[in-house]
Amino acid sequence: MRIWLVIIPILCIAGCGSTWNDPYPASDRGKSILYLAFTERPRHLDPARSYSEDEASINAQIYEPPLQYHYLKRPYTLVPLTAAAAPHPQYYDAQNRLLPHDADAKSIAYSLYEIRLKPGIYYQPHPAFARDENGKPLYQNMTRKELESIGDLADFGKTGTRELVASDYVYEIKRLADPRIQSPIAGLMSEYILGFRAFSQRLQKDPAADLSKCEMSGVEARDRYTYTIKVRGKYPQFAYWLAMSFFAPVPPEVDHFYSQAGLAGKNLVLDWHPVGTGPYMLTENNPNSRMVLMRNPNFHSETYPSSGMPEDGSVLKDAGKTLPFIDEVVFSREKESIPYWNKFLQGYYDVSGITSDNFDQAIMMSVQGEAQVSKDMAKQGIELKTSVAPSIRYMAFNMLDPVVGGYGRRARLLRQAISIALDFEENISIFANGRGIPAQGPLPPGIFGYHWGQEGINPVVYDWADGGAKRKSIVAAKKLLADAGYPDGRDAATGKPLVLYLDSTGRGADDKTRFDWYRKEFARINIQLEVRATDYNRFQEKIRKGSAQIFTWGWNADYPDPENFLFLLYGPQGKVKYGGENSANYDNPEYDRLFEKMKNMENSPERQAIIDRMVAILREDSPWMWGFYPKDYQLNHVWLSNLKPNQMARNNVKYLRIDAKLRDRMRREWNGPVLWPFAFAVLGIGLIVVPALKYYRRREEGRAK
Amino acid sequence: MIAYLIRRLLYAVPILVGVNLLTFALFFVVNTPDDMARIQLGIKRVTPDAIHSWKVAHGYDKPLFYNPRESGAKFFTDTIFFEKSVPMFRFEFGRSDDGRDIAQEIESRAGPSLEIALPVFVIGMMANVSFALMMAFFRATLVDVWGVVLCVAAMSISSLFYIIGGQFLVAKLWHWVPISGFEAGTSSLKFVILPVIIGVASGLGSGARWYRTIFLEEVGRDYVRTAKAKGISEIRVFFHHVLRNGLIPILTGAVVIIPSLFMGSLIMESFFGIPGLGSYTLDAINSQDFAIVRSMVFIGSVLYIIGLMLTDISYTLADPRIRLQ
């Protein structure tokens, strides 16, 4: 009888059609909320410091640099965000004389970027802007005692706002130079922005200096809405930096507000509580569990793009409508992929990536070889979006190594032979579930300079056959190896077998499979491969010191320009000599000369010709086995619309739209509690308890033996 | 007893210094301050100047244990070890390498950790004792045999399997609770119920089997036979006499871990998205945040020492014959 007291309420609750496994509060139902997950805890939300993907997915919704990437257009195009128009640099010589637009790069002493802002853009509500009836700041110079009762930003009671002005952008550029802030791009910017280095050195000597009162010679607020930046020489890629949150505005009063003594001890710092003009503002900041963005009530007028690419019909339905469409974004922390995936399938996350573990469950290949969602996923209305990332995963030879490095014929042929032998098509198929395109050079698709089809193949490794790139045969690789002086994988001079070393960080079970594959591939041309697995720090040290021989590496583009890939093989970027990003330590004077010419050019046939020559040099020298360009697969539920993968922009939440009613209905359909295990549990307990009681009674009532 | 406790507290100081010394040595064998700076500054475009300035800002630009450039007391005090260790003895943990106040983080994370660890401990203890008593009660019968088999099977399975299997069955297939997540206050119940059940179930095998051995040893003693001869029911003999006398070895294992419950569970918190101290420590190890690692090791050591003292005190409560001197 008593058991029914438990079962009946359970049945009643289940019968009500509610779900028990909803991780969000019932009050969220029916609301336009986007549910996303983050894996890595963000370290910095200060726009001057933040440089990782996880951080950008939050910061980009809050901070607004002057430019942004067009959401739909490809190739990636810069358009104004807070700027009234995209700036066109003016060139000046050393005597401050204006030069024509097509002036020779050598004659240009500096480029002047003049950025004019749209008026009427306001910051999110924040206590730093709060003022009393006399217009005096309420919370700027508080005493330690006054701050004692403050535990959170909400404790300040009042908020305010103010208009975005040019000096806020100038202030942020000064912050980039501040040694106390340790911006990751400070070193790079000191090479380009005039006065940046001197400003930084001045702050080093006087750390207490007020940034707003110190002048940086290359940066100036001309008037309320206009500021200028002087960039050394000609650096067309600078415009891309203006689309990153490093160049977003920071109001001096916000910086001052957070620097009040006592707030840092409560974790109330700008690094954790961003203040911007963007469509969203951070209202809950618990990087250990969840981060919540709410619609910024002061967000300026911005509309959905009215044009895109020919295939963009389905994502142009909201053309011209006011942004954003979603009221709230909830980022929940999911450190493990299994719960993340299962919650996505239950409808509790709106988008998800695909790990190798669940790839087969999610994706099937069509007869034409195109990836599409599996039947089960399709039944749930899950959609797949794929895009090629502006990145590359490659295997590099250390050019300083006495065996595989150097620029002589012997080493070059050896590298070419290995490049042919390593079948990256198979590698992509086995280790990336086919999510990648074999690389033909350093430039991925979508970047100026990349060629599709026969024109784009790497003739050192591939032949063009049957309308596609076909890897050269292993016989060709063996021949190159023999020409290099290693017939059958043995040194012709000494007769000793050729043993090469792969340095790697992986030491797990999955890595062992990968290493076995590498060994197998090298063995195809009779080269013995020894894997030297180590921890991440030691691996980095080997790369820095140049003691690695062969290693895997990768690069994600900062901006969609060939310069951002080709500089990875530029001599003065050599890792060992200069501590740069050229981890292969490749150093070819002709390549360097072409790079210096190409980097300052606008995209043009002339630039294309130079890039083609540079890529041809690289293919011949083969400092990298070119590896592959990863393809991103993203799944989303049917209730999320306007989603188009944009690998450069991170501020895409404002374009998305949620059908919350449909989501609620489908969640209810998918997540009704299953009750039969309760009955089994009751039965199971009964089967144990009843005989046990009987036995006990029999023993208690039995006679002593 | 007070003298005893004071003596134990004094012993704790060299123990903590030793633990700290070991933590520093082990951490810096694997990581150099340059490695830490690189991890914090990001992988791209990290210049030697940026690394140097990070080290200066975080106090890692000094020698580790002794400073050959200094003389006198500064030979030892102007070092990373001294400057980072001394504040911890005042329970000042400072800031993590990414700039957050560690004491505040610990304060906010101890609650979620306890919400899992405390019920797992209490319910787990009750379940283990009950199951062990049942096996001892039905000793030498099929119930006992199958109970032991079940215990051995249960303790042979990895705790990760319990977590993944539990999430799959209870949360994914049956939709009874959320797969992961956490909310503060009463709403946390639906998030903690599954990790608690899994925590209890995964510890049941080893716990019950060990306690069964203890109870069986007690059951064979003379006082049990005497009690039975007096006509006391078997249930009363078990709960009143056997359980009480079996408590001392149980207390040894149980009380010592009570203070450590604050530290949370590394894997459980990761899989269930519980923002507790276990996942905090794990994150810190992964991101080479030495400020957090040393603070957590220090707190763990302090709590363990407190646990040992509590164990000693609990002996006197469980067995009046024991006196602390």
mmCIF file of C-alpha atoms in Angstrom, chain A residues 51 53 69 76 241 244 389-393 442 444 447 554-565 567-568 647-650, chain B residues 44-45:
data_model
loop_
_atom_site.group_PDB
_atom_site.id
_atom_site.type_symbol
_atom_site.label_atom_id
_atom_site.label_comp_id
_atom_site.label_asym_id
_atom_site.label_seq_id
_atom_site.Cartn_x
_atom_site.Cartn_y
_atom_site.Cartn_z
ATOM 1 C CA TYR A 51 43.388 36.299 -27.097
ATOM 2 C CA GLU A 53 38.640 31.489 -28.770
ATOM 3 C CA TYR A 69 33.667 41.186 -40.667
ATOM 4 C CA TYR A 76 35.847 37.732 -45.546
ATOM 5 C CA TRP A 241 43.539 44.346 -36.204
ATOM 6 C CA MET A 244 39.638 42.624 -33.011
ATOM 7 C CA ALA A 389 38.838 26.846 -41.103
ATOM 8 C CA PRO A 390 41.459 29.485 -41.956
ATOM 9 C CA SER A 391 44.064 27.286 -40.360
ATOM 10 C CA ILE A 392 46.563 24.580 -41.160
ATOM 11 C CA ARG A 393 47.883 21.474 -39.357
ATOM 12 C CA PRO A 442 50.696 27.045 -46.601
ATOM 13 C CA PRO A 444 44.169 27.481 -46.955
ATOM 14 C CA ILE A 447 42.691 33.162 -48.298
ATOM 15 C CA GLY A 554 49.457 24.195 -36.469
ATOM 16 C CA TRP A 555 48.358 27.755 -37.024
ATOM 17 C CA ASN A 556 44.991 29.512 -36.780
ATOM 18 C CA ALA A 557 44.838 32.749 -38.689
ATOM 19 C CA ASP A 558 44.548 36.074 -36.887
ATOM 20 C CA TYR A 559 43.152 37.624 -40.040
ATOM 21 C CA PRO A 560 42.326 36.410 -43.563
ATOM 22 C CA ASP A 561 45.414 37.622 -45.358
ATOM 23 C CA PRO A 562 48.173 35.503 -46.932
ATOM 24 C CA GLU A 563 50.744 37.466 -44.951
ATOM 25 C CA ASN A 564 49.390 35.837 -41.781
ATOM 26 C CA PHE A 565 50.365 32.393 -43.116
ATOM 27 C CA PHE A 567 55.155 34.895 -42.298
ATOM 28 C CA LEU A 568 55.337 31.497 -40.601
ATOM 29 C CA GLN A 647 35.576 31.588 -39.102
ATOM 30 C CA MET A 648 36.879 35.106 -38.587
ATOM 31 C CA ALA A 649 34.077 36.904 -36.769
ATOM 32 C CA ARG A 650 33.134 35.996 -33.224
ATOM 33 C CA LYS B 44 50.903 33.064 -30.090
ATOM 34 C CA ARG B 45 53.314 35.962 -30.286
#
